[in-house]
Coordinates of C-alpha atoms in Angstrom, one line a residue:
X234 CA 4.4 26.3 17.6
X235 CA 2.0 23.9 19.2
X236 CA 3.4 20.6 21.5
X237 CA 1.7 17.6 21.8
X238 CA 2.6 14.4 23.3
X239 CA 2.4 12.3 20.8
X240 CA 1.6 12.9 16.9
X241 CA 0.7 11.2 14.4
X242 CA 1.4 11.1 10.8
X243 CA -1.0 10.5 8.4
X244 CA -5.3 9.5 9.5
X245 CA -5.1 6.2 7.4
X246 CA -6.5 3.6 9.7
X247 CA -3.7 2.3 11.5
X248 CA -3.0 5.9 12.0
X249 CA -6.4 6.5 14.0
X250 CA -5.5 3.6 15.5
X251 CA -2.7 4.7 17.1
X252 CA -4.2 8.0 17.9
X253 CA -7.1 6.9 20.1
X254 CA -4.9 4.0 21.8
X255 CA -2.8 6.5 22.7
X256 CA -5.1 9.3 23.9
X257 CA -7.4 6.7 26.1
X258 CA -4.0 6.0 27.9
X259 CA -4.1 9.9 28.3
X260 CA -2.0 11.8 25.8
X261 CA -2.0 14.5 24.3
X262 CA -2.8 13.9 20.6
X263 CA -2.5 15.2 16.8
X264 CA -2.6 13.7 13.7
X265 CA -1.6 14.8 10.6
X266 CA -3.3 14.2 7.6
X267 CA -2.4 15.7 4.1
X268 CA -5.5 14.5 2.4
X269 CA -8.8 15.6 3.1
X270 CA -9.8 12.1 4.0
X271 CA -9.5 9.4 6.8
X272 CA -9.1 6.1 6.8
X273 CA -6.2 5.4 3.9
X274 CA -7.4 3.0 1.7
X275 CA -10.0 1.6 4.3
X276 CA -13.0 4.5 3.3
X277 CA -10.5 5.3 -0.2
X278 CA -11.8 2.1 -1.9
X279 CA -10.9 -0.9 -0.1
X280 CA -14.2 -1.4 1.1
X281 CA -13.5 -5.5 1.1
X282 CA -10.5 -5.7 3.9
X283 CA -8.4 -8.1 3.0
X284 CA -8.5 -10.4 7.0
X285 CA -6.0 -12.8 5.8
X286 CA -6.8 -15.6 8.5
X287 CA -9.4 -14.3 10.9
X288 CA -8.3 -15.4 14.3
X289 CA -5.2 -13.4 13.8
X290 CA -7.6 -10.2 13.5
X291 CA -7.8 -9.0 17.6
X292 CA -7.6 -6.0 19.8
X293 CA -10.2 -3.1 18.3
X294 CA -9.5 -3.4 15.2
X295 CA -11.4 -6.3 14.7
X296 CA -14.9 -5.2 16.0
X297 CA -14.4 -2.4 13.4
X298 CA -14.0 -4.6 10.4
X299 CA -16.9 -6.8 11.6
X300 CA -19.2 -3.9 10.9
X301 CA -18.5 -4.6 7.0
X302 CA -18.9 -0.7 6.2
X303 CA -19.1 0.7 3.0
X304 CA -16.3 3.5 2.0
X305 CA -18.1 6.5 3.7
X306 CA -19.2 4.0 6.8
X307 CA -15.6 3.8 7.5
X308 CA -14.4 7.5 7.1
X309 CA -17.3 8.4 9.1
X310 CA -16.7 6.0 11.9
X311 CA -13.1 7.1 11.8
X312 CA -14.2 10.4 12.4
X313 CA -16.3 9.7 15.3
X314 CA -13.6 7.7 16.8
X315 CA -10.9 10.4 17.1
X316 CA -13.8 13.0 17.6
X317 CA -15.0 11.0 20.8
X318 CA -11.0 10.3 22.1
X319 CA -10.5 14.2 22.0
X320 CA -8.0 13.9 19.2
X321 CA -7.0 16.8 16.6
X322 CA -6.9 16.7 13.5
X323 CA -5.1 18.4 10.9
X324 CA -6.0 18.0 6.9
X325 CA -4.3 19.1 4.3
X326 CA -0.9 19.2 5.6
X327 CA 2.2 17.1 5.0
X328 CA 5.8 16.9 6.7
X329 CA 8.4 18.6 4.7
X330 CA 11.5 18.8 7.0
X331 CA 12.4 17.4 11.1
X332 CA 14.3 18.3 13.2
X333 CA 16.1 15.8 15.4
X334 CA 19.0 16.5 18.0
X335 CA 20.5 13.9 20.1
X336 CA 18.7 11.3 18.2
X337 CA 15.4 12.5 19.5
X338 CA 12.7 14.1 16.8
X339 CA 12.1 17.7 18.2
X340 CA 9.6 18.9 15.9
X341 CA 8.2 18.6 12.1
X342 CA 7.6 21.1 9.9
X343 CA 4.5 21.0 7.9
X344 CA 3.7 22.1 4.3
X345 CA -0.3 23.1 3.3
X346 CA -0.8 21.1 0.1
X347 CA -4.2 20.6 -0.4
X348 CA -5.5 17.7 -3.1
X349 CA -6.9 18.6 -6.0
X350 CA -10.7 18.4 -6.9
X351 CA -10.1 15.0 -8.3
X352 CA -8.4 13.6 -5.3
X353 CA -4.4 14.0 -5.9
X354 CA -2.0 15.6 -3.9
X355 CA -0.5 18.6 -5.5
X356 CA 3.4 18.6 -6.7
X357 CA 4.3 22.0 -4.7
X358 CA 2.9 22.7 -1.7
X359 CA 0.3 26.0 -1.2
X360 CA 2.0 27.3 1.8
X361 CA 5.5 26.0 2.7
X362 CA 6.0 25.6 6.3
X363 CA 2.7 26.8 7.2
X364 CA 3.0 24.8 11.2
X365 CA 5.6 23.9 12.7
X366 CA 4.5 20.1 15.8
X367 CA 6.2 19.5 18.3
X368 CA 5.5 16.6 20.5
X369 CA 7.2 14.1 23.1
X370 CA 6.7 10.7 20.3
X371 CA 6.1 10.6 17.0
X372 CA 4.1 7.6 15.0
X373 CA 4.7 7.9 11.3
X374 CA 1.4 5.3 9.7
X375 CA 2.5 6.8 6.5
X376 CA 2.4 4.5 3.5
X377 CA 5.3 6.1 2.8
X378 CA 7.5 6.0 5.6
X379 CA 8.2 10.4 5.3
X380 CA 9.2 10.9 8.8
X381 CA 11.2 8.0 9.3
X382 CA 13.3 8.9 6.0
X383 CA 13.5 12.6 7.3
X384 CA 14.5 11.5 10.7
X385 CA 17.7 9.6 9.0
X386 CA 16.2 6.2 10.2
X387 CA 17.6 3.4 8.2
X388 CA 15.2 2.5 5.2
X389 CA 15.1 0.6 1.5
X390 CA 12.9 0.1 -1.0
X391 CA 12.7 -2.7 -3.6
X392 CA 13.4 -6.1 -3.5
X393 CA 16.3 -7.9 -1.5
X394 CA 18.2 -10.9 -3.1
X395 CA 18.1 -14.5 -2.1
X396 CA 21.0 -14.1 -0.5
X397 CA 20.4 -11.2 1.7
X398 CA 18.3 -13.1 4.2
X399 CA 18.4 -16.5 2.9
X400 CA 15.0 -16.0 1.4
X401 CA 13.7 -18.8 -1.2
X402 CA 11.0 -16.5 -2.8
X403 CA 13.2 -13.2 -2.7
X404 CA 14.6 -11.5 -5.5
X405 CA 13.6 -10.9 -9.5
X406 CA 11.5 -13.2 -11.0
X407 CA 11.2 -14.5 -14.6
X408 CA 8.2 -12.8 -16.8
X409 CA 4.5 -13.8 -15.2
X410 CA 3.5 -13.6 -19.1
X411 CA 4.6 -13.1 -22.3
X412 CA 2.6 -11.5 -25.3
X413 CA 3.0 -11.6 -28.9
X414 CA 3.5 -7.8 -29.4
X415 CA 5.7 -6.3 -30.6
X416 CA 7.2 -3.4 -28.1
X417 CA 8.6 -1.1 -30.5
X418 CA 7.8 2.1 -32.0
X419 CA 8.5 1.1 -35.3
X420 CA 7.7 -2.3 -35.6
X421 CA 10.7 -4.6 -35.4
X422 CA 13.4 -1.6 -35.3
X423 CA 14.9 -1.4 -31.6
X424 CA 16.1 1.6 -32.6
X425 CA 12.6 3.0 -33.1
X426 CA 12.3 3.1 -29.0
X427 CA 9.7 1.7 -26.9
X428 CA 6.3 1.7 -27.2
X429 CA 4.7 3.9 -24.4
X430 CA 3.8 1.7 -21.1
X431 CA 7.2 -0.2 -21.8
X432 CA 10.0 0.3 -19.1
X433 CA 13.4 -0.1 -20.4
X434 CA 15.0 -0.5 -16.8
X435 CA 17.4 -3.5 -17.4
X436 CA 15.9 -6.7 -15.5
X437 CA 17.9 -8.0 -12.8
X438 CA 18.9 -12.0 -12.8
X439 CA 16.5 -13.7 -11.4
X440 CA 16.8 -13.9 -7.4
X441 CA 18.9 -10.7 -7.5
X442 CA 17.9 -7.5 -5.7
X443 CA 16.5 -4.3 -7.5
X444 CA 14.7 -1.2 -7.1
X445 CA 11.4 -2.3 -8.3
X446 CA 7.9 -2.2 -6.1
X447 CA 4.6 -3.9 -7.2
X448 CA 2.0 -2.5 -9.0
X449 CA 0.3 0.1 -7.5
X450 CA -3.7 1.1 -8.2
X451 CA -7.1 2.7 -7.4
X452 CA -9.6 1.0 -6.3
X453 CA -12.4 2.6 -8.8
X454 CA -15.6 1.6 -7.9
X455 CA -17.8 1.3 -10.8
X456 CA -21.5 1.0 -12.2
X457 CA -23.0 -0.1 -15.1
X458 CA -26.1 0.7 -15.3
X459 CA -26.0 4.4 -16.9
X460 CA -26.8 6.1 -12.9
X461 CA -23.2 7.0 -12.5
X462 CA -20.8 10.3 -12.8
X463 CA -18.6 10.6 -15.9
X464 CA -15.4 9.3 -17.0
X465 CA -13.9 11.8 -19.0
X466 CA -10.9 11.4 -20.8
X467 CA -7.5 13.6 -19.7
X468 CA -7.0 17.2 -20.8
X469 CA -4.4 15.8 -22.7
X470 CA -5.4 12.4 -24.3
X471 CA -3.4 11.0 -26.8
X472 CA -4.9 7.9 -28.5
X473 CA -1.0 7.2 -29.3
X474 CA -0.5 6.1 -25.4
X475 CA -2.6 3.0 -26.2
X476 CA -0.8 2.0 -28.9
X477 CA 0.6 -1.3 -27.3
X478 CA -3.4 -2.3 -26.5
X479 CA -4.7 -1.4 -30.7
X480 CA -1.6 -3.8 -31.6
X481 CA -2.9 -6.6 -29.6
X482 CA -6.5 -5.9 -30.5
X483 CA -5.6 -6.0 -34.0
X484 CA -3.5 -9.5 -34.0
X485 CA -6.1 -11.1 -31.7
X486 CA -3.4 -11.4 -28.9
X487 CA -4.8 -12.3 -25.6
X488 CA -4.2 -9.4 -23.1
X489 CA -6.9 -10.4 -20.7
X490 CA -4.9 -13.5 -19.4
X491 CA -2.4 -14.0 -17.2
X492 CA -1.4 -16.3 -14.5
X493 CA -0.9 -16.6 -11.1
X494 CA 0.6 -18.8 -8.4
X495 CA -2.5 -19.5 -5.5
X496 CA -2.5 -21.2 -2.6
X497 CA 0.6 -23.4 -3.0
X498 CA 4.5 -22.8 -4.8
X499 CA 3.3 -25.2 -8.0
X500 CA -0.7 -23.8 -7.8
X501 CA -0.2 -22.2 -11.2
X502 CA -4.0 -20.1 -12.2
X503 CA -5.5 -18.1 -14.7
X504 CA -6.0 -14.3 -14.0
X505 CA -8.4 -12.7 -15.9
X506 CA -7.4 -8.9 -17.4
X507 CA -10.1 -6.6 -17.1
X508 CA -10.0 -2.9 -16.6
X509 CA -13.8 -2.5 -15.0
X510 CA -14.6 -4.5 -12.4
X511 CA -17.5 -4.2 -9.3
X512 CA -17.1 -4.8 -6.1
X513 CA -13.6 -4.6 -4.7
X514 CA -12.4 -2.9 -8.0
X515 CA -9.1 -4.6 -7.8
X516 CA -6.4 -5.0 -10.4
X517 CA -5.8 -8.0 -12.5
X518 CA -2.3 -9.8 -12.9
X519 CA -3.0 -9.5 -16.6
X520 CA -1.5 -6.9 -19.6
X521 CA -5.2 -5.8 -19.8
X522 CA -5.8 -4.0 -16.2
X523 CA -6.0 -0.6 -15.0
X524 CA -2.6 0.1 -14.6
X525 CA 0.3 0.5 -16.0
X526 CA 2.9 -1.6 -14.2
X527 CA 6.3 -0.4 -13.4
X528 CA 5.2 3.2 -13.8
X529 CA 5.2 3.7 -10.0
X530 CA 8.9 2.2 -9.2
X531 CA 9.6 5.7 -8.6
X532 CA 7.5 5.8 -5.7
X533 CA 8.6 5.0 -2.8
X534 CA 11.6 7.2 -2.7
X535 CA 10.6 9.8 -4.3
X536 CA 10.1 13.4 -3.6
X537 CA 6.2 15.0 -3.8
X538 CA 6.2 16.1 -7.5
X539 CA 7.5 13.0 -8.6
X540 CA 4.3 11.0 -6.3
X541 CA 1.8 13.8 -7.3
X542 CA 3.0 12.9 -11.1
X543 CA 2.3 9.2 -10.1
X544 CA -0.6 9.8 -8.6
X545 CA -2.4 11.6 -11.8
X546 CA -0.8 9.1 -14.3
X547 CA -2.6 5.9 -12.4
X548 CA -5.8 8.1 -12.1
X549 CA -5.1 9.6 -15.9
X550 CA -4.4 5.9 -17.6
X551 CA -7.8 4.6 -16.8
X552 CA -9.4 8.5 -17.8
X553 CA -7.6 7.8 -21.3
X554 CA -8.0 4.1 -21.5
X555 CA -11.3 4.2 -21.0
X556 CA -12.1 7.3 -23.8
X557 CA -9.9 4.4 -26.2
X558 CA -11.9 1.9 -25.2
X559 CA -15.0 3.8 -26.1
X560 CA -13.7 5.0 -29.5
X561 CA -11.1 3.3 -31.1
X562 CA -12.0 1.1 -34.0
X563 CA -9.4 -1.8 -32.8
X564 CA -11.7 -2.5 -29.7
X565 CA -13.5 -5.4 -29.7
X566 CA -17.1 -5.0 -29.4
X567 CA -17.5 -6.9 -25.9
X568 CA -14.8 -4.3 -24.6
X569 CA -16.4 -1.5 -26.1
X570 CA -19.5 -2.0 -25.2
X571 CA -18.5 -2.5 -21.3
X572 CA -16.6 0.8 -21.4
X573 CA -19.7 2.4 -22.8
X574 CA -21.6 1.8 -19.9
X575 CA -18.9 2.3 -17.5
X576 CA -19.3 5.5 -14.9
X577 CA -18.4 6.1 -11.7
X578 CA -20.5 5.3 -8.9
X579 CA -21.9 7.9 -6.7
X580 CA -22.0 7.9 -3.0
X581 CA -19.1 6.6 -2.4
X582 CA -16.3 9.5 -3.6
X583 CA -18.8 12.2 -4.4
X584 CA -16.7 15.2 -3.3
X585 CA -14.2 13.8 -6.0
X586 CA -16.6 13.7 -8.6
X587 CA -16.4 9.7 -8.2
X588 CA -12.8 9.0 -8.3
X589 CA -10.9 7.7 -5.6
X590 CA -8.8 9.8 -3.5
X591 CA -6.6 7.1 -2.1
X592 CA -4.0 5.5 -4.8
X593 CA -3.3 2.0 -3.0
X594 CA 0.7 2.4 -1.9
X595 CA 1.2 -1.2 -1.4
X596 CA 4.3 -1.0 -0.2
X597 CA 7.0 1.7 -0.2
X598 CA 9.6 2.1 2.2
X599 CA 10.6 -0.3 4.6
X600 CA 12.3 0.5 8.2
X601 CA 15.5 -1.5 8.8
X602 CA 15.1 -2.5 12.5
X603 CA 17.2 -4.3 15.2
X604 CA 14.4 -6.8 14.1
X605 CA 13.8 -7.6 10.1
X606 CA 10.6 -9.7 9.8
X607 CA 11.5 -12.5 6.8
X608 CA 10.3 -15.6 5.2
X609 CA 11.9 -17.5 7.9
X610 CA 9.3 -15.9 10.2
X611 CA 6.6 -16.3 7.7
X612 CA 7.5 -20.0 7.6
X613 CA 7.4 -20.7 11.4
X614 CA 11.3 -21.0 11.6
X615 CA 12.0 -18.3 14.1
X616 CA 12.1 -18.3 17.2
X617 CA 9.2 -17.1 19.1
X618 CA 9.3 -13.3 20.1
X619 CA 9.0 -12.5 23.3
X620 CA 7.8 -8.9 22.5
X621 CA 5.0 -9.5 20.3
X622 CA 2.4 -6.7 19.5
X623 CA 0.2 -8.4 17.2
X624 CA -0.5 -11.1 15.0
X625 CA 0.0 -11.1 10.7
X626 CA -1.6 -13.7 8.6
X627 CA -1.8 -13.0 4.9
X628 CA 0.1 -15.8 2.6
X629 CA 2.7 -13.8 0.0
X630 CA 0.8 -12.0 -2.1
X631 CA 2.2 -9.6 -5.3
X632 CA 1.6 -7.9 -7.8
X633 CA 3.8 -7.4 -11.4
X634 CA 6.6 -4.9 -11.2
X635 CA 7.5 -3.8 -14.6
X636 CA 6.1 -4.2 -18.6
X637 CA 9.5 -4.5 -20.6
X638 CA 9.9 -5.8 -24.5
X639 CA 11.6 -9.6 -23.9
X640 CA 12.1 -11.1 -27.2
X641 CA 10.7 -8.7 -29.3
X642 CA 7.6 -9.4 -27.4
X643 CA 5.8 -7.9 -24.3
X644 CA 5.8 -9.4 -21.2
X645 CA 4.8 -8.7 -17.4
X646 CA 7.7 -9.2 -14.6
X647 CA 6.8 -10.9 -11.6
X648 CA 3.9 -10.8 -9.4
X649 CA 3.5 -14.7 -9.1
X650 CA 2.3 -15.2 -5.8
X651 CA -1.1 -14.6 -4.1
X652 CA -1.8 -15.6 -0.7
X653 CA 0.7 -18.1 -0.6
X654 CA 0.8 -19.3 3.1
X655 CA 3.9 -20.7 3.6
X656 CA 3.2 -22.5 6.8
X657 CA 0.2 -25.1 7.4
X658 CA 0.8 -26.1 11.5
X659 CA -0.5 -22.6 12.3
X660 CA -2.5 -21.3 8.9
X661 CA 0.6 -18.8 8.3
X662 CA 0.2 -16.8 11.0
X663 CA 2.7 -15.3 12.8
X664 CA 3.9 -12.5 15.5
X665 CA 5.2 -8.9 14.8
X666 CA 7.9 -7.9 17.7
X667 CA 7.8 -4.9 18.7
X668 CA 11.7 -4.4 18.5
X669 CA 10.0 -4.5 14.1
X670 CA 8.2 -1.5 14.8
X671 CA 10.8 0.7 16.7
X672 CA 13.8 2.1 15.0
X673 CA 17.3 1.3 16.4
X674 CA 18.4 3.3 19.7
X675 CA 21.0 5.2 18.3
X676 CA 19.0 6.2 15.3
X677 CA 15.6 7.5 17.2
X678 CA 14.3 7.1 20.5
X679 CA 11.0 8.6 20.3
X680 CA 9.7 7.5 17.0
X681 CA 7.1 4.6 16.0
X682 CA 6.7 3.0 12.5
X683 CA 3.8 0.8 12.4
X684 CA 3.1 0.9 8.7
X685 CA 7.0 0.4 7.2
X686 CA 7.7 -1.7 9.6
X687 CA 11.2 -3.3 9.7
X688 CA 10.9 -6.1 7.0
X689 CA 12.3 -8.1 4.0
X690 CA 10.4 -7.5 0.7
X691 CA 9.1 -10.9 0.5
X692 CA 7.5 -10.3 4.4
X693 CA 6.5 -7.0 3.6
X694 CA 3.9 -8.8 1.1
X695 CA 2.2 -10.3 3.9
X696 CA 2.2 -7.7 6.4
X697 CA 0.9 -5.0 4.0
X698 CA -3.0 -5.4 5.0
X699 CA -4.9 -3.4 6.6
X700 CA -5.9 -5.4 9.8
X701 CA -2.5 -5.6 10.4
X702 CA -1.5 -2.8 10.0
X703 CA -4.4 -1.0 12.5
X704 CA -3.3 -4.3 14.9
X705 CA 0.1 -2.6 15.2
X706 CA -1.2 0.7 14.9
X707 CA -3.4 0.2 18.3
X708 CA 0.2 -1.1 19.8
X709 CA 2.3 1.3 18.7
X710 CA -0.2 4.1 20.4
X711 CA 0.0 2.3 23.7
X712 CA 3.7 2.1 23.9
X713 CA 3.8 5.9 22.8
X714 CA 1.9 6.6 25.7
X715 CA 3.8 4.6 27.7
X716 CA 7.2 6.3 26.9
X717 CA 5.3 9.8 27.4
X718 CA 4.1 8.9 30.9
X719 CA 7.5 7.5 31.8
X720 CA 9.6 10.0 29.4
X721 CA 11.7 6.8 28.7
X722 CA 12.9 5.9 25.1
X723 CA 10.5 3.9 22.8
X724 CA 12.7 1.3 22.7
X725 CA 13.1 1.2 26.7
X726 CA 8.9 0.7 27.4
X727 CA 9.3 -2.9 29.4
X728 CA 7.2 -5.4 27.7
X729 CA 6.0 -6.1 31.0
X730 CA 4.0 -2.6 31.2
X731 CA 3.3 -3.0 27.4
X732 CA 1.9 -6.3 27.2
X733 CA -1.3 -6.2 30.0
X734 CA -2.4 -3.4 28.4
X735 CA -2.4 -5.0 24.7
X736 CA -4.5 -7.8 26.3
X737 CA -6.8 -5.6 28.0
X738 CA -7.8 -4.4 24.6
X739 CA -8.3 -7.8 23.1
X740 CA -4.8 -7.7 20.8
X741 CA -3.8 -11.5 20.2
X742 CA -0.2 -11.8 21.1
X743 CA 0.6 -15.4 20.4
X744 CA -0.3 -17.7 17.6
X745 CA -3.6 -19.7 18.2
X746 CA -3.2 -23.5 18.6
X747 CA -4.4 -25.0 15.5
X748 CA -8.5 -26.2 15.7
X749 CA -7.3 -29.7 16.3
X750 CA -5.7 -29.1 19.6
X751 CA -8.3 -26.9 21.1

């Protein structure tokens, strides 16, 4: 059994974040990564960081994302980082079981599941309870949240109603767009069952809670110019899958537009559909995109083989999609022709043959706190925190949750808003409090969750970049150190202790005064 002082779950970037703050305040450190890979999604595709407003960027996290690195830039320079703070590492290992007495985390148990040669993680592990960590505080950066669910910290998932925290914007929302396809098997027989891509989840009121999450995604990145690796279709294509696309194909039904809300509540815009992009690679809020939304509500709660199965299906949809594209006689020429001369670009995921190796968990679970980040705080309405470990500055920004028939048509649930800063005194930025990053006293004392922070839905699609997350990463190592050194409980590190050292790094604590009244 090896002991650290602190470890840390998962390498993304908050979770080297917290790693090296904590080991230049002299701990003890692991982290535990089940990929192969550093970084997360910044070095697994999101190569453009979403800053939100960049003032609120601070502490180290923000020389880093000044360098503008390319995928591999970041995964080496992630490497370097926790190479130089002394730091282990351990790949290819994910937590399977803790074990917490008294309400402290004693150890976790770790299972040896590589990722496959395309860059998923397996459904059974290679070697179950292959190591066995202990350490004095645990972070868990997971996307996921897997040590705070196993440490029976409280958690949810989905979307909260209006009424749960008096939230304007929480809550089901009415279809984003509608299409003029019919959803079923046989056309116009219900009976007949859905066509496949169609969810048939029953959609909550509007404004009422559910279990649904927002459309998850790779970020492929993409060249056309015949230089890049192959994108073979799935050992088990079956043209059948892309039935709902020939259909609108055939009836000249617009797939490649949405709509989105931008920038203000009655900002309604066009959102192009594509499935091949440059660049970023993102998604589009649009029928026509490399996704299937609503096939990953599954996610955040679920065990391993049901996220390996995710996993393969997202990276799978665009394998078959794209061999359709390329062949079926419904495609229209401009589409075929793009997916013709669509490959993957090399240097950036080589040892995957090209495809990413990061599926982009936008959000998952979601601590329950003594301190639930909500709209209110997004809006300016709180009160101040007096425990702040960073600033957040992204407007509400979402992505559709479900494709379901709706009036014997097809239509795409949700996803309206993107970066909708709901308050203009201070550009929509706001604190995080650190009593949002720590669970309650009775439920742990020595655990950190910097990642699924405590938060409503609606706040959770603000707080869910990057930047931010690595801002409360960098915290969240420094107060783990703190509580080592002292052998206090996370929650009892005084502020007092906590906050000198945030500054010393640079971390912006309170919201900057607006340009006008410096």
């Amino acid at each position: 059994m090896e002991a650290y002082d602190v470890c840390v779950y998962t390498g993304n970037a908050s979770g080297v974040m917290a790693a090296c703050a904590a080991a230049k305040e002299g701990a003890k450190v692991v982290v535990v990564e089940p990929s192969r890979w550093l970084g997360g999604m910044t070095g697994g595709g999101l190569m453009h960081v979403d800053w939100g407003r960049e003032e609120a960027v601070s502490g180290s996290t923000r020389p880093i994302l000044k360098q503008g690195f390319e995928d591999p830039q970041y995964r080496a320079a992630f490497t370097k980082m926790l190479a130089e703070a002394g730091v282990t590492v351990l790949f290819e290992h994910r937590v399977s079981s803790v074990e917490k007495s008294a309400g402290v985390i004693r150890a976790i148990t770790l299972d040896h599941a590589p990722f496959d040669a395309l860059g998923c993680p397996p459904a059974l592990p290679k070697q179950a309870a292959a190591r066995v960590l202990r350490a004095k505080v645990f972070i868990d950066c997971s996307y996921e949240g897997d040590v705070l669910a196993r440490a029976g910290v409280t958690y949810t998932w989905g979307r909260e109603a209006r009424a749960t925290y008096g939230e304007s914007l929480a809550g089901a929302q009415p279809p984003m767009s509608v299409y003029a396809i019919d959803p079923y098997v046989k056309p116009g027989e219900v009976q007949s069952g859905l066509l496949p891509g169609l969810q048939a989840d029953p959609v909550s009121p509007v404004g009422e809670a559910d279990r649904l999450t927002m459309g998850y995604g790779f970020r492929w990145k993409f060249t056309f110019k015949g230089d890049g690796l192959p994108i073979a279709p799935p050992e088990h294509y079956d043209p059948r899958q892309f039935e709902l696309y020939r259909r609108a194909f055939a009836s000249g039904v617009d797939i490649l537009s949405g709509r989105v809300l931008r920038g203000k509540l009655d900002g309604w815009e066009k959102s192009g559909g594509r499935v091949f992009s440059g660049g970023a690679g993102n998604l589009a809020r649009a029928l026509f995109a490399p996704t299937n939304y609503g096939s990953n509500a599954s996610y955040p709660d679920g065990d391993y083989a049901t996220r390996a199965r995710i996993w393969k299906e997202q990276q799978d949809f665009v394998r078959g999609m794209t061999h359709f594209l390329r062949t079926d006689p419904a495609v229209p020429a401009k589409q075929k022709e793009i997916a013709l001369s669509a490959g993957l670009a090399k240097g950036i995921f080589d040892d995957t043959q090209g495809y990413p190796h990061q599926l982009y968990v936008r959000e998952a679970r979601r601590m329950v706190a003594d301190y639930v980040v909500t709209q209110q705080d997004l809006e300016g309405r709180t009160e101040t925190p007096k425990d702040s470990v960073g600033l957040a500055s992204y407007g509400v920004d979402e992505w559709p949750y479900a494709t379901v028939a709706w009036d014997g048509k097809v239509a795409l649930m949700g996803g309206y808003y993107s970066m909708l800063y709901l308050e203009d005194k201070h550009r929509g930025i706001y604190p995080i409090p650190y009593r949002a990053i720590r669970p309650k006293k009775e439920q742990c004392t020595n655990l950190l969750v910097p990642v699924c922070v405590s938060a409503s839905h609606i706040a959770m699609t603000s707080i869910r970049m990057e930047p931010v997350w690595m801002i409360l990463g960098e915290s969240a190592g420094v107060a783990a150190a703190l509580a080592v050194k002292s052998g206090v409980a996370v929650q009892d590190v005084p502020y007092a202790d906590l906050q000198p050292k945030l500054r010393a790094l640079h971390q912006k604590l309170e919201v900057p005064k607006p340009p006008a009244q410096k």
